[in-house]
PDB file of C-alpha atoms in Angstrom:
ATOM      1  CA  MET A   1     -37.882 -27.032 -26.224  1.00 59.00           C
ATOM      2  CA  GLY A   2     -37.681 -23.382 -27.178  1.00 70.00           C
ATOM      3  CA  PHE A   3     -34.563 -21.393 -26.649  1.00 76.00           C
ATOM      4  CA  PRO A   4     -34.489 -18.479 -24.174  1.00 82.00           C
ATOM      5  CA  ILE A   5     -35.104 -15.062 -25.695  1.00 86.00           C
ATOM      6  CA  TYR A   6     -32.197 -13.591 -23.742  1.00 89.00           C
ATOM      7  CA  ARG A   7     -28.879 -15.293 -24.403  1.00 87.00           C
ATOM      8  CA  PRO A   8     -25.978 -13.702 -22.504  1.00 89.00           C
ATOM      9  CA  ARG A   9     -23.487 -15.528 -24.707  1.00 88.00           C
ATOM     10  CA  ARG A  10     -24.426 -13.350 -27.668  1.00 88.00           C
ATOM     11  CA  LEU A  11     -22.471 -10.495 -26.151  1.00 91.00           C
ATOM     12  CA  ARG A  12     -19.438 -12.653 -25.386  1.00 93.00           C
ATOM     13  CA  ALA A  13     -18.790 -13.651 -28.977  1.00 93.00           C
ATOM     14  CA  THR A  14     -15.902 -11.271 -29.756  1.00 94.00           C
ATOM     15  CA  GLU A  15     -13.395  -9.211 -27.793  1.00 91.00           C
ATOM     16  CA  ASN A  16     -14.927  -5.954 -28.992  1.00 93.00           C
ATOM     17  CA  LEU A  17     -18.393  -7.047 -27.862  1.00 93.00           C
ATOM     18  CA  ARG A  18     -16.999  -8.153 -24.501  1.00 93.00           C
ATOM     19  CA  SER A  19     -15.187  -4.858 -24.055  1.00 91.00           C
ATOM     20  CA  MET A  20     -18.316  -2.850 -24.894  1.00 93.00           C
ATOM     21  CA  ILE A  21     -20.302  -4.328 -22.009  1.00 92.00           C
ATOM     22  CA  ARG A  22     -17.437  -4.781 -19.529  1.00 92.00           C
ATOM     23  CA  GLU A  23     -18.563  -3.434 -16.160  1.00 92.00           C
ATOM     24  CA  THR A  24     -15.151  -3.011 -14.531  1.00 94.00           C
ATOM     25  CA  GLU A  25     -12.072  -1.465 -16.117  1.00 95.00           C
ATOM     26  CA  LEU A  26      -8.492  -1.389 -14.905  1.00 97.00           C
ATOM     27  CA  SER A  27      -6.247   1.585 -15.676  1.00 97.00           C
ATOM     28  CA  VAL A  28      -2.604   2.463 -15.124  1.00 98.00           C
ATOM     29  CA  LYS A  29      -3.956   5.410 -13.150  1.00 98.00           C
ATOM     30  CA  ASP A  30      -5.278   2.984 -10.515  1.00 98.00           C
ATOM     31  CA  LEU A  31      -1.773   1.868  -9.515  1.00 98.00           C
ATOM     32  CA  ILE A  32       0.573   2.845  -6.685  1.00 98.00           C
ATOM     33  CA  TYR A  33       4.046   1.302  -6.773  1.00 98.00           C
ATOM     34  CA  PRO A  34       5.941   0.535  -3.529  1.00 97.00           C
ATOM     35  CA  LEU A  35       9.593   1.590  -3.349  1.00 97.00           C
ATOM     36  CA  PHE A  36      12.108   0.536  -0.687  1.00 95.00           C
ATOM     37  CA  VAL A  37      14.784   3.182  -0.131  1.00 96.00           C
ATOM     38  CA  VAL A  38      18.014   2.649   1.792  1.00 95.00           C
ATOM     39  CA  SER A  39      21.114   4.519   2.889  1.00 93.00           C
ATOM     40  CA  GLY A  40      24.399   4.329   0.993  1.00 95.00           C
ATOM     41  CA  THR A  41      25.306   4.590  -2.680  1.00 96.00           C
ATOM     42  CA  GLY A  42      25.233   2.292  -5.665  1.00 97.00           C
ATOM     43  CA  VAL A  43      22.527   0.075  -4.180  1.00 96.00           C
ATOM     44  CA  LYS A  44      20.100  -1.770  -6.412  1.00 97.00           C
ATOM     45  CA  ASN A  45      19.633  -5.081  -4.654  1.00 95.00           C
ATOM     46  CA  GLU A  46      16.811  -7.416  -5.613  1.00 95.00           C
ATOM     47  CA  ILE A  47      14.674  -8.353  -2.622  1.00 94.00           C
ATOM     48  CA  GLU A  48      14.769 -12.126  -2.340  1.00 91.00           C
ATOM     49  CA  SER A  49      11.265 -12.383  -0.910  1.00 90.00           C
ATOM     50  CA  LEU A  50       9.845  -9.972  -3.517  1.00 94.00           C
ATOM     51  CA  PRO A  51      11.476 -10.937  -6.843  1.00 95.00           C
ATOM     52  CA  GLY A  52      11.463  -8.080  -9.327  1.00 95.00           C
ATOM     53  CA  ASN A  53      11.497  -5.463  -6.544  1.00 96.00           C
ATOM     54  CA  TYR A  54      14.618  -3.800  -5.159  1.00 96.00           C
ATOM     55  CA  HIS A  55      16.252  -1.888  -2.369  1.00 96.00           C
ATOM     56  CA  TRP A  56      17.276   1.453  -3.896  1.00 97.00           C
ATOM     57  CA  SER A  57      19.860   3.957  -2.731  1.00 97.00           C
ATOM     58  CA  LEU A  58      19.137   7.570  -3.558  1.00 97.00           C
ATOM     59  CA  ASP A  59      21.678   7.797  -6.366  1.00 97.00           C
ATOM     60  CA  ARG A  60      20.074   4.876  -8.232  1.00 97.00           C
ATOM     61  CA  LEU A  61      16.460   5.704  -7.491  1.00 98.00           C
ATOM     62  CA  PRO A  62      16.114   7.819 -10.683  1.00 97.00           C
ATOM     63  CA  GLU A  63      16.450   4.622 -12.732  1.00 96.00           C
ATOM     64  CA  VAL A  64      13.117   3.277 -11.567  1.00 98.00           C
ATOM     65  CA  LEU A  65      11.519   6.728 -11.315  1.00 98.00           C
ATOM     66  CA  GLN A  66      12.067   7.238 -15.022  1.00 97.00           C
ATOM     67  CA  GLU A  67      10.379   3.913 -15.795  1.00 98.00           C
ATOM     68  CA  ILE A  68       7.466   4.733 -13.497  1.00 98.00           C
ATOM     69  CA  SER A  69       7.032   8.101 -15.198  1.00 97.00           C
ATOM     70  CA  GLU A  70       7.239   6.659 -18.707  1.00 97.00           C
ATOM     71  CA  LEU A  71       4.584   4.060 -17.886  1.00 98.00           C
ATOM     72  CA  GLY A  72       2.239   6.733 -16.538  1.00 98.00           C
ATOM     73  CA  ILE A  73       1.935   5.265 -13.043  1.00 98.00           C
ATOM     74  CA  PRO A  74       0.695   8.232 -10.999  1.00 98.00           C
ATOM     75  CA  ALA A  75       1.996   7.434  -7.521  1.00 98.00           C
ATOM     76  CA  VAL A  76       4.600   5.654  -5.415  1.00 98.00           C
ATOM     77  CA  ILE A  77       4.585   4.729  -1.746  1.00 98.00           C
ATOM     78  CA  LEU A  78       7.912   4.937   0.065  1.00 97.00           C
ATOM     79  CA  PHE A  79       9.245   2.558   2.701  1.00 95.00           C
ATOM     80  CA  GLY A  80      12.563   3.314   4.368  1.00 93.00           C
ATOM     81  CA  ILE A  81      15.272   1.110   5.772  1.00 91.00           C
ATOM     82  CA  PRO A  82      16.984   3.511   8.196  1.00 90.00           C
ATOM     83  CA  SER A  83      20.656   3.936   8.963  1.00 90.00           C
ATOM     84  CA  TYR A  84      19.960   3.480  12.686  1.00 90.00           C
ATOM     85  CA  LYS A  85      17.277   2.150  15.026  1.00 87.00           C
ATOM     86  CA  ASN A  86      16.409   2.731  18.669  1.00 88.00           C
ATOM     87  CA  ALA A  87      13.663   2.049  21.188  1.00 80.00           C
ATOM     88  CA  VAL A  88      11.388   4.870  19.988  1.00 82.00           C
ATOM     89  CA  GLY A  89      12.246   4.812  16.273  1.00 83.00           C
ATOM     90  CA  SER A  90      13.513   8.389  16.074  1.00 88.00           C
ATOM     91  CA  SER A  91      15.068   7.782  12.646  1.00 90.00           C
ATOM     92  CA  ALA A  92      11.481   7.802  11.338  1.00 91.00           C
ATOM     93  CA  TRP A  93      11.326  11.605  11.649  1.00 89.00           C
ATOM     94  CA  ASP A  94      14.983  12.283  10.871  1.00 92.00           C
ATOM     95  CA  ALA A  95      15.148  14.663   7.889  1.00 95.00           C
ATOM     96  CA  GLU A  96      18.331  13.012   6.589  1.00 96.00           C
ATOM     97  CA  GLU A  97      17.026   9.465   6.505  1.00 95.00           C
ATOM     98  CA  PRO A  98      16.122   7.674   3.231  1.00 96.00           C
ATOM     99  CA  VAL A  99      12.373   8.398   3.067  1.00 97.00           C
ATOM    100  CA  GLN A 100      12.773  12.125   3.585  1.00 97.00           C
ATOM    101  CA  GLN A 101      15.670  12.296   1.137  1.00 97.00           C
ATOM    102  CA  ALA A 102      13.699  10.305  -1.428  1.00 98.00           C
ATOM    103  CA  CYS A 103      10.723  12.654  -1.064  1.00 98.00           C
ATOM    104  CA  ARG A 104      12.893  15.642  -1.853  1.00 98.00           C
ATOM    105  CA  LEU A 105      14.574  13.915  -4.778  1.00 98.00           C
ATOM    106  CA  ILE A 106      11.288  12.832  -6.352  1.00 98.00           C
ATOM    107  CA  LYS A 107       9.563  16.192  -5.981  1.00 97.00           C
ATOM    108  CA  ASN A 108      12.618  17.934  -7.473  1.00 97.00           C
ATOM    109  CA  THR A 109      12.866  15.609 -10.482  1.00 97.00           C
ATOM    110  CA  TYR A 110       9.329  14.287 -11.056  1.00 97.00           C
ATOM    111  CA  PRO A 111       7.093  16.867  -9.377  1.00 97.00           C
ATOM    112  CA  GLU A 112       3.955  15.457 -10.997  1.00 97.00           C
ATOM    113  CA  LEU A 113       4.457  12.064  -9.329  1.00 98.00           C
ATOM    114  CA  VAL A 114       2.298  11.647  -6.227  1.00 98.00           C
ATOM    115  CA  VAL A 115       4.506  10.705  -3.279  1.00 98.00           C
ATOM    116  CA  VAL A 116       2.841   8.631  -0.558  1.00 98.00           C
ATOM    117  CA  THR A 117       4.863   7.830   2.545  1.00 97.00           C
ATOM    118  CA  ASP A 118       4.268   4.964   4.923  1.00 94.00           C
ATOM    119  CA  ALA A 119       4.151   6.410   8.438  1.00 92.00           C
ATOM    120  CA  CYS A 120       4.860   3.781  11.052  1.00 86.00           C
ATOM    121  CA  LEU A 121       7.561   2.908  13.562  1.00 85.00           C
ATOM    122  CA  CYS A 122       8.095  -0.816  12.974  1.00 82.00           C
ATOM    123  CA  GLU A 123      10.936  -0.300  10.480  1.00 82.00           C
ATOM    124  CA  TYR A 124      12.675   2.162  12.788  1.00 86.00           C
ATOM    125  CA  THR A 125      12.484   0.545  16.219  1.00 84.00           C
ATOM    126  CA  GLU A 126      14.947  -1.993  17.593  1.00 71.00           C
ATOM    127  CA  HIS A 127      12.062  -4.230  18.652  1.00 70.00           C
ATOM    128  CA  GLY A 128      10.130  -4.081  15.379  1.00 66.00           C
ATOM    129  CA  HIS A 129       6.811  -3.020  16.873  1.00 68.00           C
ATOM    130  CA  CYS A 130       4.713  -0.097  15.637  1.00 69.00           C
ATOM    131  CA  GLY A 131       5.020   2.024  18.755  1.00 72.00           C
ATOM    132  CA  VAL A 132       6.582   2.597  22.148  1.00 77.00           C
ATOM    133  CA  LEU A 133       6.829  -0.614  24.165  1.00 76.00           C
ATOM    134  CA  GLU A 134       5.996  -0.937  27.838  1.00 78.00           C
ATOM    135  CA  ASN A 135       6.880  -3.993  29.889  1.00 75.00           C
ATOM    136  CA  GLY A 136       8.842  -5.217  26.893  1.00 69.00           C
ATOM    137  CA  CYS A 137       5.819  -6.573  25.049  1.00 71.00           C
ATOM    138  CA  THR A 138       2.851  -4.177  24.906  1.00 82.00           C
ATOM    139  CA  VAL A 139       2.645  -1.086  22.694  1.00 82.00           C
ATOM    140  CA  ASN A 140       1.620   2.003  24.651  1.00 86.00           C
ATOM    141  CA  ASN A 141      -0.961   3.602  22.389  1.00 87.00           C
ATOM    142  CA  ASP A 142      -0.994   7.141  23.807  1.00 89.00           C
ATOM    143  CA  GLU A 143       2.777   7.476  24.145  1.00 87.00           C
ATOM    144  CA  THR A 144       3.092   6.457  20.505  1.00 88.00           C
ATOM    145  CA  LEU A 145       0.724   9.117  19.141  1.00 92.00           C
ATOM    146  CA  PRO A 146       3.065  12.139  19.500  1.00 92.00           C
ATOM    147  CA  LEU A 147       5.785  10.225  17.669  1.00 93.00           C
ATOM    148  CA  LEU A 148       3.437   9.540  14.771  1.00 94.00           C
ATOM    149  CA  ALA A 149       2.672  13.250  14.618  1.00 95.00           C
ATOM    150  CA  LYS A 150       6.407  13.942  14.289  1.00 95.00           C
ATOM    151  CA  ILE A 151       6.666  11.475  11.403  1.00 95.00           C
ATOM    152  CA  ALA A 152       3.762  13.080   9.559  1.00 96.00           C
ATOM    153  CA  VAL A 153       5.209  16.570   9.808  1.00 98.00           C
ATOM    154  CA  SER A 154       8.688  15.364   8.855  1.00 97.00           C
ATOM    155  CA  HIS A 155       7.364  13.672   5.709  1.00 98.00           C
ATOM    156  CA  ALA A 156       5.287  16.709   4.778  1.00 98.00           C
ATOM    157  CA  GLN A 157       8.297  18.987   5.206  1.00 98.00           C
ATOM    158  CA  ALA A 158      10.215  16.726   2.821  1.00 98.00           C
ATOM    159  CA  GLY A 159       7.510  17.101   0.174  1.00 98.00           C
ATOM    160  CA  ALA A 160       5.162  14.129   0.618  1.00 98.00           C
ATOM    161  CA  ASP A 161       1.751  14.605  -0.967  1.00 98.00           C
ATOM    162  CA  VAL A 162       0.008  11.883   1.046  1.00 98.00           C
ATOM    163  CA  ILE A 163       0.894  10.465   4.468  1.00 98.00           C
ATOM    164  CA  ALA A 164      -0.179   6.849   4.959  1.00 95.00           C
ATOM    165  CA  PRO A 165      -0.153   5.876   8.655  1.00 92.00           C
ATOM    166  CA  SER A 166      -0.143   2.095   9.028  1.00 85.00           C
ATOM    167  CA  ASN A 167       0.248   1.683  12.789  1.00 84.00           C
ATOM    168  CA  MET A 168      -3.370   0.985  13.856  1.00 82.00           C
ATOM    169  CA  MET A 169      -3.110   3.033  17.034  1.00 86.00           C
ATOM    170  CA  ASP A 170      -6.393   4.392  18.384  1.00 88.00           C
ATOM    171  CA  GLY A 171      -6.663   8.109  17.611  1.00 93.00           C
ATOM    172  CA  TYR A 172      -3.726   8.178  15.200  1.00 94.00           C
ATOM    173  CA  VAL A 173      -5.535   9.970  12.366  1.00 96.00           C
ATOM    174  CA  LYS A 174      -6.743  12.811  14.601  1.00 96.00           C
ATOM    175  CA  VAL A 175      -3.298  13.412  16.084  1.00 96.00           C
ATOM    176  CA  MET A 176      -1.560  13.383  12.713  1.00 96.00           C
ATOM    177  CA  ARG A 177      -4.191  15.589  11.058  1.00 98.00           C
ATOM    178  CA  GLU A 178      -3.918  18.155  13.833  1.00 97.00           C
ATOM    179  CA  ALA A 179      -0.110  18.125  13.663  1.00 97.00           C
ATOM    180  CA  LEU A 180      -0.107  18.615   9.898  1.00 98.00           C
ATOM    181  CA  ASP A 181      -2.597  21.467  10.092  1.00 98.00           C
ATOM    182  CA  GLU A 182      -0.726  23.199  12.909  1.00 97.00           C
ATOM    183  CA  ALA A 183       2.492  22.978  10.873  1.00 98.00           C
ATOM    184  CA  GLY A 184       0.821  24.570   7.846  1.00 98.00           C
ATOM    185  CA  PHE A 185       0.350  21.380   5.818  1.00 98.00           C
ATOM    186  CA  ASN A 186      -3.420  21.436   5.613  1.00 97.00           C
ATOM    187  CA  ASN A 187      -3.248  20.408   1.937  1.00 96.00           C
ATOM    188  CA  VAL A 188      -1.302  17.211   2.655  1.00 98.00           C
ATOM    189  CA  SER A 189      -3.668  14.223   2.576  1.00 97.00           C
ATOM    190  CA  LEU A 190      -3.947  11.295   4.961  1.00 98.00           C
ATOM    191  CA  MET A 191      -4.420   7.766   3.622  1.00 97.00           C
ATOM    192  CA  ALA A 192      -5.330   5.736   6.691  1.00 96.00           C
ATOM    193  CA  TYR A 193      -4.644   2.008   6.901  1.00 94.00           C
ATOM    194  CA  SER A 194      -8.100   1.848   8.447  1.00 96.00           C
ATOM    195  CA  ALA A 195      -8.824  -1.878   8.262  1.00 95.00           C
ATOM    196  CA  LYS A 196      -5.408  -3.472   8.634  1.00 93.00           C
ATOM    197  CA  TYR A 197      -5.534  -7.080   9.695  1.00 95.00           C
ATOM    198  CA  ALA A 198      -2.988  -9.065  11.721  1.00 92.00           C
ATOM    199  CA  SER A 199      -2.186 -11.203   8.716  1.00 91.00           C
ATOM    200  CA  ALA A 200       0.271 -13.928   7.765  1.00 89.00           C
ATOM    201  CA  TYR A 201       0.387 -12.385   4.283  1.00 92.00           C
ATOM    202  CA  TYR A 202       2.930  -9.762   5.409  1.00 88.00           C
ATOM    203  CA  GLY A 203       5.881 -12.131   5.779  1.00 82.00           C
ATOM    204  CA  PRO A 204       7.897 -11.203   2.662  1.00 86.00           C
ATOM    205  CA  PHE A 205       7.503  -7.472   3.379  1.00 74.00           C
ATOM    206  CA  ARG A 206       8.827  -7.840   6.908  1.00 67.00           C
ATOM    207  CA  ALA A 207      11.939  -9.495   5.520  1.00 72.00           C
ATOM    208  CA  ALA A 208      12.301  -6.732   2.916  1.00 66.00           C
ATOM    209  CA  ALA A 209      11.818  -3.908   5.422  1.00 58.00           C
ATOM    210  CA  ASP A 210      13.619  -5.584   8.343  1.00 60.00           C
ATOM    211  CA  SER A 211      10.538  -5.008  10.481  1.00 57.00           C
ATOM    212  CA  THR A 212       9.774  -8.390  12.019  1.00 59.00           C
ATOM    213  CA  PRO A 213       8.988  -8.025  15.759  1.00 57.00           C
ATOM    214  CA  SER A 214      11.823  -9.319  17.899  1.00 51.00           C
ATOM    215  CA  ALA A 215       9.258 -10.720  20.326  1.00 57.00           C
ATOM    216  CA  GLY A 216       5.512 -11.227  20.306  1.00 56.00           C
ATOM    217  CA  ASP A 217       3.244 -10.218  17.450  1.00 64.00           C
ATOM    218  CA  ARG A 218       0.924  -7.400  16.369  1.00 60.00           C
ATOM    219  CA  LYS A 219      -2.386  -9.009  17.186  1.00 67.00           C
ATOM    220  CA  GLY A 220      -2.880  -6.549  20.057  1.00 67.00           C
ATOM    221  CA  TYR A 221      -3.274  -3.618  17.678  1.00 72.00           C
ATOM    222  CA  GLN A 222      -3.964  -4.989  14.206  1.00 83.00           C
ATOM    223  CA  MET A 223      -7.379  -6.464  13.447  1.00 88.00           C
ATOM    224  CA  ASP A 224      -8.533 -10.046  13.929  1.00 94.00           C
ATOM    225  CA  PRO A 225      -9.020 -11.665  10.483  1.00 94.00           C
ATOM    226  CA  GLY A 226     -12.329 -13.085  11.680  1.00 96.00           C
ATOM    227  CA  ASN A 227     -13.934  -9.656  12.059  1.00 97.00           C
ATOM    228  CA  SER A 228     -15.921  -7.771   9.452  1.00 97.00           C
ATOM    229  CA  ASP A 229     -18.243  -5.409  11.361  1.00 98.00           C
ATOM    230  CA  GLU A 230     -15.237  -4.140  13.308  1.00 97.00           C
ATOM    231  CA  ALA A 231     -13.638  -3.019  10.041  1.00 97.00           C
ATOM    232  CA  LEU A 232     -16.570  -0.702   9.408  1.00 98.00           C
ATOM    233  CA  ARG A 233     -16.207   0.785  12.886  1.00 97.00           C
ATOM    234  CA  GLU A 234     -12.484   1.363  12.293  1.00 96.00           C
ATOM    235  CA  VAL A 235     -13.127   3.051   8.952  1.00 97.00           C
ATOM    236  CA  ALA A 236     -15.853   5.224  10.460  1.00 97.00           C
ATOM    237  CA  LEU A 237     -13.498   6.369  13.225  1.00 96.00           C
ATOM    238  CA  ASP A 238     -10.745   7.287  10.770  1.00 97.00           C
ATOM    239  CA  ILE A 239     -13.130   9.253   8.557  1.00 97.00           C
ATOM    240  CA  GLU A 240     -14.449  11.116  11.606  1.00 97.00           C
ATOM    241  CA  GLU A 241     -10.861  11.959  12.595  1.00 96.00           C
ATOM    242  CA  GLY A 242     -10.002  13.348   9.161  1.00 96.00           C
ATOM    243  CA  ALA A 243      -8.864  10.549   6.829  1.00 97.00           C
ATOM    244  CA  ASP A 244      -9.058  11.572   3.176  1.00 97.00           C
ATOM    245  CA  ILE A 245      -8.507   8.041   1.844  1.00 97.00           C
ATOM    246  CA  VAL A 246      -9.186   4.772   3.664  1.00 98.00           C
ATOM    247  CA  MET A 247      -7.554   1.408   3.078  1.00 96.00           C
ATOM    248  CA  VAL A 248      -8.193  -2.296   3.440  1.00 98.00           C
ATOM    249  CA  LYS A 249      -5.097  -4.469   3.932  1.00 96.00           C
ATOM    250  CA  PRO A 250      -4.508  -7.222   2.874  1.00 97.00           C
ATOM    251  CA  ALA A 251      -6.691  -7.254  -0.223  1.00 97.00           C
ATOM    252  CA  LEU A 252      -6.998 -10.729  -1.716  1.00 96.00           C
ATOM    253  CA  ALA A 253      -8.441 -12.580   1.287  1.00 96.00           C
ATOM    254  CA  PHE A 254     -10.532  -9.573   2.335  1.00 97.00           C
ATOM    255  CA  MET A 255     -12.598  -8.826  -0.789  1.00 97.00           C
ATOM    256  CA  ASP A 256     -15.748  -8.878   1.334  1.00 97.00           C
ATOM    257  CA  ILE A 257     -14.335  -6.096   3.515  1.00 98.00           C
ATOM    258  CA  ILE A 258     -13.438  -4.031   0.451  1.00 98.00           C
ATOM    259  CA  SER A 259     -16.989  -4.403  -0.822  1.00 97.00           C
ATOM    260  CA  ARG A 260     -18.592  -3.521   2.521  1.00 98.00           C
ATOM    261  CA  VAL A 261     -16.397  -0.439   2.966  1.00 98.00           C
ATOM    262  CA  LYS A 262     -17.182   0.721  -0.570  1.00 97.00           C
ATOM    263  CA  GLU A 263     -20.920   0.269  -0.079  1.00 97.00           C
ATOM    264  CA  THR A 264     -20.989   1.904   3.364  1.00 97.00           C
ATOM    265  CA  PHE A 265     -18.743   4.962   2.978  1.00 97.00           C
ATOM    266  CA  ASN A 266     -18.490   7.621   0.326  1.00 88.00           C
ATOM    267  CA  ARG A 267     -14.710   7.916   0.501  1.00 93.00           C
ATOM    268  CA  PRO A 268     -11.834   7.072  -1.870  1.00 96.00           C
ATOM    269  CA  LEU A 269     -10.789   3.488  -1.106  1.00 98.00           C
ATOM    270  CA  CYS A 270      -7.304   2.043  -1.504  1.00 98.00           C
ATOM    271  CA  VAL A 271      -6.356  -1.616  -1.190  1.00 98.00           C
ATOM    272  CA  TYR A 272      -2.923  -3.086  -0.574  1.00 97.00           C
ATOM    273  CA  ASN A 273      -2.059  -6.150  -2.658  1.00 97.00           C
ATOM    274  CA  VAL A 274       0.471  -7.249  -0.072  1.00 96.00           C
ATOM    275  CA  SER A 275       3.785  -9.061  -0.238  1.00 94.00           C
ATOM    276  CA  GLY A 276       2.519 -12.555   0.522  1.00 95.00           C
ATOM    277  CA  GLU A 277      -0.085 -12.289  -2.214  1.00 97.00           C
ATOM    278  CA  TYR A 278       2.605 -11.176  -4.634  1.00 97.00           C
ATOM    279  CA  ALA A 279       5.130 -13.806  -3.587  1.00 96.00           C
ATOM    280  CA  MET A 280       2.666 -16.673  -4.011  1.00 96.00           C
ATOM    281  CA  VAL A 281       1.933 -15.641  -7.582  1.00 97.00           C
ATOM    282  CA  LYS A 282       5.623 -15.214  -8.436  1.00 97.00           C
ATOM    283  CA  ALA A 283       6.529 -18.582  -6.933  1.00 96.00           C
ATOM    284  CA  ALA A 284       3.770 -20.441  -8.766  1.00 97.00           C
ATOM    285  CA  ALA A 285       4.584 -18.652 -12.022  1.00 97.00           C
ATOM    286  CA  ALA A 286       8.262 -19.557 -11.697  1.00 96.00           C
ATOM    287  CA  LYS A 287       7.200 -23.209 -11.462  1.00 97.00           C
ATOM    288  CA  GLY A 288       5.077 -22.860 -14.581  1.00 97.00           C
ATOM    289  CA  TRP A 289       1.943 -23.744 -12.638  1.00 98.00           C
ATOM    290  CA  ILE A 290      -0.026 -20.589 -13.531  1.00 98.00           C
ATOM    291  CA  ASP A 291      -0.249 -17.948 -16.259  1.00 98.00           C
ATOM    292  CA  GLU A 292       1.184 -15.010 -14.324  1.00 98.00           C
ATOM    293  CA  GLN A 293      -0.226 -12.247 -16.504  1.00 98.00           C
ATOM    294  CA  ARG A 294      -3.755 -13.624 -16.529  1.00 98.00           C
ATOM    295  CA  ILE A 295      -3.730 -14.343 -12.799  1.00 98.00           C
ATOM    296  CA  VAL A 296      -2.445 -10.880 -11.922  1.00 98.00           C
ATOM    297  CA  MET A 297      -4.813  -9.011 -14.213  1.00 98.00           C
ATOM    298  CA  GLU A 298      -7.780 -11.043 -12.968  1.00 97.00           C
ATOM    299  CA  THR A 299      -6.777 -10.236  -9.395  1.00 98.00           C
ATOM    300  CA  MET A 300      -6.482  -6.510 -10.142  1.00 98.00           C
ATOM    301  CA  LEU A 301      -9.920  -6.518 -11.752  1.00 98.00           C
ATOM    302  CA  GLY A 302     -11.246  -8.315  -8.682  1.00 98.00           C
ATOM    303  CA  PHE A 303      -9.992  -5.505  -6.459  1.00 98.00           C
ATOM    304  CA  LYS A 304     -11.619  -2.913  -8.693  1.00 98.00           C
ATOM    305  CA  ARG A 305     -14.863  -4.884  -8.928  1.00 97.00           C
ATOM    306  CA  ALA A 306     -15.009  -5.135  -5.139  1.00 97.00           C
ATOM    307  CA  GLY A 307     -14.793  -1.349  -4.899  1.00 97.00           C
ATOM    308  CA  ALA A 308     -11.145  -0.266  -4.834  1.00 98.00           C
ATOM    309  CA  LYS A 309     -10.278   3.082  -6.389  1.00 97.00           C
ATOM    310  CA  MET A 310      -6.501   2.689  -5.888  1.00 98.00           C
ATOM    311  CA  ILE A 311      -4.303  -0.406  -5.721  1.00 98.00           C
ATOM    312  CA  ILE A 312      -0.898  -0.562  -4.037  1.00 98.00           C
ATOM    313  CA  THR A 313       0.832  -3.481  -5.715  1.00 98.00           C
ATOM    314  CA  TYR A 314       4.322  -4.853  -6.314  1.00 97.00           C
ATOM    315  CA  HIS A 315       3.016  -5.933  -9.728  1.00 98.00           C
ATOM    316  CA  ALA A 316       2.507  -2.294 -10.773  1.00 98.00           C
ATOM    317  CA  LEU A 317       5.290  -2.087 -13.367  1.00 98.00           C
ATOM    318  CA  ASP A 318       4.202  -5.315 -15.045  1.00 98.00           C
ATOM    319  CA  VAL A 319       0.502  -4.414 -14.908  1.00 98.00           C
ATOM    320  CA  ALA A 320       1.217  -1.048 -16.511  1.00 98.00           C
ATOM    321  CA  LYS A 321       3.220  -2.690 -19.296  1.00 98.00           C
ATOM    322  CA  TRP A 322       0.487  -5.247 -19.941  1.00 98.00           C
ATOM    323  CA  LEU A 323      -2.188  -2.557 -20.045  1.00 97.00           C
ATOM    324  CA  LEU A 324      -0.097  -0.497 -22.460  1.00 97.00           C
ATOM    325  CA  GLY A 325       0.804  -3.483 -24.602  1.00 94.00           C
ATOM    326  CA  LYS A 326       4.546  -3.198 -23.863  1.00 86.00           C
TER     327      LYS A 326
END
């Protein structure tokens, strides 16, 4: 029997050969690192559900900002744990709350760092839902929209470069874009959580951000995990309303959605490697069951191969160090 003329293995023989024909590359510049900011002083508390990640008070935030800058990670996304909560989440647009203060601190000390802010109400409401409740259980979409506009403007005033609304209200991008433009922030970008699924993968984040709903769930406004075509409709709506960047969340179990969005729309695409995905890897690695570095890097490449341009990940510091050989 004759051998085939074309033998793919020839180009797998050495690392240099493999690198020369590699189709997908991962870079530090692809990464966005989540930061949880809190009130008070002297706070650097490891988040039990997200080992290696911390709650930071403003006075200690420069410690991690310096590391982020030295590693060349281009962007952070801020999540705030407010000093107070109420039924409408008014601390979300309070200029003296942690997210707004962190924006100002970062832009004053590391102006080149891109600051993305999560714009939602779940962390700021007493009930833990992403909007104004009616009848104690249902989010009123249209009453929520003006509040989201207030958040967007508040974050822009504090110095945010990109506002990332994660609430999945109908019409949210249009309302926030109009509010930003009317306030003179036409150069502030919107990164829409366009295809955000009602997922069990968010559990560790909800513990970290104290945003678990006190009753019910978010299936009435976040997407059904069984739906794919609907994701394309959601992305199309957000682009029509003015989204500059679109997102698929979670990432790992929704690679098909990432690929379909990439192939269908000519827009920058971000994916969120969410808390449950991170926690599973950390737990298995702690048991010695997996090679953490190889698993994480393979996962990151998978996101890029599927079509992601940007990756929000709690692994960002480690990934950057591995890429840089540190």
